mmCIF file of C-alpha atoms in Angstrom:
data_model
loop_
_atom_site.group_PDB
_atom_site.id
_atom_site.type_symbol
_atom_site.label_atom_id
_atom_site.label_comp_id
_atom_site.label_asym_id
_atom_site.label_seq_id
_atom_site.Cartn_x
_atom_site.Cartn_y
_atom_site.Cartn_z
ATOM 1 C CA MET Q 8 12.476 73.807 -294.483
ATOM 2 C CA ALA Q 9 13.374 76.707 -296.754
ATOM 3 C CA LEU Q 10 16.602 78.579 -296.247
ATOM 4 C CA ASN Q 11 14.857 81.941 -296.911
ATOM 5 C CA THR Q 12 17.754 83.521 -298.737
ATOM 6 C CA PRO Q 13 17.469 87.173 -299.846
ATOM 7 C CA PHE Q 14 18.569 86.221 -303.360
ATOM 8 C CA THR Q 15 16.305 86.125 -306.387
ATOM 9 C CA LYS Q 16 17.869 83.241 -308.310
ATOM 10 C CA LYS Q 17 19.657 80.027 -307.374
ATOM 11 C CA THR Q 18 20.681 77.544 -310.079
ATOM 12 C CA CYS Q 19 21.372 73.832 -310.106
ATOM 13 C CA PHE Q 20 23.242 72.786 -313.263
ATOM 14 C CA VAL Q 21 23.364 69.093 -314.178
ATOM 15 C CA THR Q 22 25.789 67.723 -316.772
ATOM 16 C CA ILE Q 23 26.133 64.180 -318.062
ATOM 17 C CA GLY Q 24 29.196 64.940 -320.202
ATOM 18 C CA ALA Q 25 29.768 64.469 -323.905
ATOM 19 C CA THR Q 26 30.495 60.804 -324.455
ATOM 20 C CA ALA Q 27 27.983 58.545 -322.697
ATOM 21 C CA SER Q 28 24.280 58.839 -322.009
ATOM 22 C CA PHE Q 29 23.233 59.000 -318.363
ATOM 23 C CA ASP Q 30 19.435 58.952 -318.459
ATOM 24 C CA ALA Q 31 19.229 57.664 -314.880
ATOM 25 C CA LEU Q 32 20.744 60.940 -313.625
ATOM 26 C CA ILE Q 33 18.284 63.027 -315.672
ATOM 27 C CA GLU Q 34 15.338 60.960 -314.386
ATOM 28 C CA ASN Q 35 16.500 61.313 -310.786
ATOM 29 C CA VAL Q 36 16.956 65.092 -310.869
ATOM 30 C CA LEU Q 37 13.446 65.411 -312.306
ATOM 31 C CA SER Q 38 11.955 63.188 -309.594
ATOM 32 C CA HIS Q 39 9.545 64.628 -307.046
ATOM 33 C CA PRO Q 40 11.860 64.066 -304.015
ATOM 34 C CA PHE Q 41 14.784 65.850 -305.658
ATOM 35 C CA LEU Q 42 12.675 68.747 -306.937
ATOM 36 C CA GLU Q 43 11.238 69.154 -303.433
ATOM 37 C CA ALA Q 44 14.784 69.234 -302.043
ATOM 38 C CA LEU Q 45 15.640 71.983 -304.552
ATOM 39 C CA ARG Q 46 12.582 73.987 -303.502
ATOM 40 C CA SER Q 47 13.447 73.540 -299.821
ATOM 41 C CA ALA Q 48 16.945 74.875 -300.478
ATOM 42 C CA ASP Q 49 15.520 77.917 -302.319
ATOM 43 C CA TYR Q 50 16.585 76.855 -305.826
ATOM 44 C CA THR Q 51 14.730 78.575 -308.656
ATOM 45 C CA ASP Q 52 16.356 77.115 -311.788
ATOM 46 C CA LEU Q 53 17.398 73.654 -312.978
ATOM 47 C CA ILE Q 54 19.521 73.493 -316.141
ATOM 48 C CA LEU Q 55 20.114 70.065 -317.689
ATOM 49 C CA GLN Q 56 22.793 69.111 -320.201
ATOM 50 C CA HIS Q 57 20.946 65.895 -320.986
ATOM 51 C CA GLY Q 58 22.633 64.436 -324.053
ATOM 52 C CA LYS Q 59 20.791 62.926 -327.016
ATOM 53 C CA THR Q 60 18.545 60.447 -325.231
ATOM 54 C CA GLY Q 61 17.843 62.516 -322.120
ATOM 55 C CA GLY Q 62 15.946 65.119 -324.114
ATOM 56 C CA GLU Q 63 12.894 62.843 -324.270
ATOM 57 C CA ILE Q 64 12.875 62.587 -320.467
ATOM 58 C CA VAL Q 65 12.967 66.383 -320.135
ATOM 59 C CA GLU Q 66 10.193 66.802 -322.737
ATOM 60 C CA ARG Q 67 7.955 64.306 -320.884
ATOM 61 C CA TYR Q 68 8.569 66.187 -317.625
ATOM 62 C CA GLN Q 69 7.748 69.541 -319.240
ATOM 63 C CA GLU Q 70 4.560 68.184 -320.842
ATOM 64 C CA LYS Q 71 3.476 66.754 -317.489
ATOM 65 C CA THR Q 72 4.070 70.018 -315.612
ATOM 66 C CA ALA Q 73 2.868 72.439 -318.329
ATOM 67 C CA SER Q 74 -0.643 72.561 -316.865
ATOM 68 C CA GLU Q 75 0.562 73.356 -313.334
ATOM 69 C CA ALA Q 76 -0.085 76.942 -312.296
ATOM 70 C CA ASN Q 77 3.117 77.214 -310.237
ATOM 71 C CA PRO Q 78 5.646 74.472 -310.993
ATOM 72 C CA GLY Q 79 8.174 76.071 -308.622
ATOM 73 C CA ILE Q 80 11.427 75.297 -310.426
ATOM 74 C CA LYS Q 81 12.193 76.597 -313.918
ATOM 75 C CA VAL Q 82 13.558 73.625 -315.895
ATOM 76 C CA ARG Q 83 15.399 73.939 -319.185
ATOM 77 C CA GLY Q 84 17.766 71.654 -321.024
ATOM 78 C CA PHE Q 85 19.964 71.092 -324.033
ATOM 79 C CA ASP Q 86 21.815 68.234 -325.688
ATOM 80 C CA PHE Q 87 25.436 69.398 -325.994
ATOM 81 C CA LYS Q 88 27.420 72.589 -326.576
ATOM 82 C CA LYS Q 89 30.588 72.245 -328.620
ATOM 83 C CA HIS Q 90 32.126 75.303 -326.925
ATOM 84 C CA GLY Q 91 31.831 73.856 -323.429
ATOM 85 C CA LEU Q 92 29.647 74.333 -320.380
ATOM 86 C CA MET Q 93 31.378 77.192 -318.583
ATOM 87 C CA ASP Q 94 28.422 79.574 -319.088
ATOM 88 C CA GLU Q 95 26.088 77.162 -317.286
ATOM 89 C CA MET Q 96 28.626 76.463 -314.554
ATOM 90 C CA ALA Q 97 29.110 80.208 -314.082
ATOM 91 C CA GLU Q 98 25.331 80.588 -313.828
ATOM 92 C CA ALA Q 99 25.374 78.046 -310.977
ATOM 93 C CA LYS Q 100 28.306 79.911 -309.390
ATOM 94 C CA ALA Q 101 26.293 83.145 -309.611
ATOM 95 C CA GLY Q 102 26.990 86.452 -307.912
ATOM 96 C CA GLY Q 103 25.387 89.804 -307.214
ATOM 97 C CA THR Q 104 21.739 89.300 -306.299
ATOM 98 C CA GLU Q 105 21.901 85.618 -307.236
ATOM 99 C CA SER Q 106 22.738 82.932 -304.709
ATOM 100 C CA GLU Q 107 25.463 80.407 -305.361
ATOM 101 C CA GLY Q 108 23.971 77.130 -306.519
ATOM 102 C CA VAL Q 109 25.459 73.745 -307.274
ATOM 103 C CA VAL Q 110 26.748 71.660 -310.185
ATOM 104 C CA ILE Q 111 25.771 67.999 -310.381
ATOM 105 C CA SER Q 112 28.069 66.134 -312.722
ATOM 106 C CA HIS Q 113 28.852 62.669 -313.956
ATOM 107 C CA ALA Q 114 32.253 61.651 -312.649
ATOM 108 C CA GLY Q 115 34.183 62.565 -315.786
ATOM 109 C CA SER Q 116 37.458 64.300 -315.007
ATOM 110 C CA GLY Q 117 36.932 67.153 -317.493
ATOM 111 C CA SER Q 118 33.590 68.197 -316.020
ATOM 112 C CA ILE Q 119 34.925 67.875 -312.481
ATOM 113 C CA LEU Q 120 37.949 70.053 -313.235
ATOM 114 C CA ASP Q 121 35.809 72.701 -314.936
ATOM 115 C CA ALA Q 122 33.566 73.007 -311.867
ATOM 116 C CA MET Q 123 36.491 72.962 -309.436
ATOM 117 C CA ARG Q 124 38.238 75.762 -311.371
ATOM 118 C CA ILE Q 125 35.427 78.173 -310.573
ATOM 119 C CA ALA Q 126 34.945 76.837 -307.027
ATOM 120 C CA VAL Q 127 31.252 76.049 -307.342
ATOM 121 C CA PRO Q 128 29.900 73.354 -304.983
ATOM 122 C CA LEU Q 129 29.982 70.055 -306.845
ATOM 123 C CA ILE Q 130 28.080 66.793 -306.507
ATOM 124 C CA VAL Q 131 29.777 64.007 -308.486
ATOM 125 C CA VAL Q 132 27.554 61.090 -309.525
ATOM 126 C CA PRO Q 133 29.276 58.074 -311.107
ATOM 127 C CA ASN Q 134 27.485 56.493 -314.067
ATOM 128 C CA PRO Q 135 26.901 52.855 -313.026
ATOM 129 C CA ALA Q 136 26.267 51.795 -316.639
ATOM 130 C CA LEU Q 137 29.918 52.222 -317.629
ATOM 131 C CA LEU Q 138 32.221 49.219 -317.807
ATOM 132 C CA ASP Q 139 35.497 49.272 -315.845
ATOM 133 C CA ASN Q 140 34.051 52.193 -313.961
ATOM 134 C CA HIS Q 141 36.860 54.459 -312.766
ATOM 135 C CA GLN Q 142 34.228 57.103 -311.999
ATOM 136 C CA VAL Q 143 33.353 55.541 -308.644
ATOM 137 C CA GLU Q 144 37.005 55.581 -307.532
ATOM 138 C CA LEU Q 145 37.414 59.216 -308.613
ATOM 139 C CA ALA Q 146 34.211 60.354 -306.860
ATOM 140 C CA GLU Q 147 35.101 58.495 -303.650
ATOM 141 C CA GLU Q 148 38.629 59.901 -303.493
ATOM 142 C CA LEU Q 149 37.629 63.502 -304.223
ATOM 143 C CA ALA Q 150 34.875 63.257 -301.600
ATOM 144 C CA ARG Q 151 37.292 61.734 -299.088
ATOM 145 C CA GLN Q 152 39.598 64.713 -299.599
ATOM 146 C CA GLY Q 153 36.713 67.155 -299.113
ATOM 147 C CA TYR Q 154 36.552 68.606 -302.634
ATOM 148 C CA VAL Q 155 33.162 67.246 -303.742
ATOM 149 C CA VAL Q 156 30.086 65.400 -302.551
ATOM 150 C CA HIS Q 157 29.934 61.826 -303.830
ATOM 151 C CA GLY Q 158 26.335 61.646 -305.016
ATOM 152 C CA LYS Q 159 24.339 58.472 -305.428
ATOM 153 C CA LEU Q 160 21.459 58.144 -307.866
ATOM 154 C CA ASP Q 161 19.030 56.822 -305.276
ATOM 155 C CA ASP Q 162 19.714 59.618 -302.774
ATOM 156 C CA LEU Q 163 20.387 62.887 -304.591
ATOM 157 C CA ALA Q 164 18.237 64.926 -302.205
ATOM 158 C CA VAL Q 165 20.635 64.040 -299.374
ATOM 159 C CA SER Q 166 23.580 64.903 -301.630
ATOM 160 C CA LEU Q 167 22.067 68.340 -302.213
ATOM 161 C CA TRP Q 168 22.029 69.029 -298.449
ATOM 162 C CA GLU Q 169 25.579 67.670 -298.159
ATOM 163 C CA SER Q 170 26.633 70.188 -300.828
ATOM 164 C CA GLU Q 171 25.250 72.994 -298.634
ATOM 165 C CA ILE Q 172 27.432 71.712 -295.772
ATOM 166 C CA LEU Q 173 30.444 71.507 -298.110
ATOM 167 C CA ARG Q 174 29.776 75.103 -299.215
ATOM 168 C CA GLY Q 175 29.957 76.230 -295.586
ATOM 169 C CA ILE Q 176 33.171 74.329 -294.978
ATOM 170 C CA LYS Q 177 34.824 75.809 -298.062
ATOM 171 C CA LYS Q 178 33.870 79.324 -296.966
ATOM 172 C CA SER Q 179 35.114 78.834 -293.411
ATOM 173 C CA TRP Q 180 38.317 80.241 -292.004
ATOM 174 C CA PRO Q 181 40.972 79.051 -292.089
ATOM 175 C CA PRO Q 182 40.444 77.515 -295.513
ATOM 176 C CA PRO Q 183 40.235 73.723 -295.554
ATOM 177 C CA TYR Q 184 43.607 71.984 -295.704
ATOM 178 C CA SER Q 185 45.521 75.098 -294.625
ATOM 179 C CA GLY Q 186 46.402 73.779 -291.205
ATOM 180 C CA HIS Q 187 44.716 73.742 -287.843
ATOM 181 C CA ASP Q 188 43.263 76.914 -286.314
ATOM 182 C CA PRO Q 189 44.418 76.511 -282.707
ATOM 183 C CA THR Q 190 42.196 79.330 -281.464
ATOM 184 C CA GLY Q 191 38.991 77.904 -282.899
ATOM 185 C CA ARG Q 192 37.851 81.506 -283.497
ATOM 186 C CA GLY Q 193 37.765 81.382 -287.311
ATOM 187 C CA PHE Q 194 38.022 84.318 -289.683
ATOM 188 C CA GLN Q 195 36.393 86.826 -287.331
ATOM 189 C CA GLY Q 196 38.915 85.977 -284.606
ATOM 190 C CA VAL Q 197 41.812 86.473 -286.994
ATOM 191 C CA MET Q 198 40.448 89.835 -288.122
ATOM 192 C CA ASP Q 199 39.814 90.932 -284.516
ATOM 193 C CA ASP Q 200 43.425 90.060 -283.637
ATOM 194 C CA GLU Q 201 44.769 91.918 -286.675
ATOM 195 C CA MET Q 202 42.668 94.997 -285.921
ATOM 196 C CA GLY Q 203 43.633 95.011 -282.258
ATOM 197 C CA PHE Q 204 40.158 94.284 -280.877
ATOM 198 C CA VAL Q 205 40.082 92.444 -277.573
ATOM 199 C CA ASP Q 206 37.294 90.447 -275.970
#
């Protein structure tokens, strides 16, 4: 079910980081179920920082969909940018006539911190191919504290919907972790009280 937003562009940015390949993440975000989830949530663009080996996966996808009259999601990718990924993260953050999207990241601390700095909804997906994988612990703890969605490769479509819920929570009033709102009236109730409006 589409969200029917009035915005013209909504971006999902996927990053695998700079040090290890994560082809399984690239394959999963180009899968039919995940692309359908993007369409249902009114996404228009998918940007992939795919690393050296993931480029072949993106090329195969683009060759396969080149003959489609209306592929639905604009997909583009690149290997690595030595000056960082803040432009792509800012594109997912959006503003103006664009709707805020999401960043899907491997569970590397640098990528997580970059996304958290600009307060874009973040899905963190640990790379199961890594030895002594601290990424799972980091993703679980940040999700437990309500900062990110802990994404799993086999269920990224669900993670996308969870990121929409997280977006709503982060935009609620009072802000998460600021204490309990005893009135249960949220931001509008606070503003009504401050302005002197009564029920």
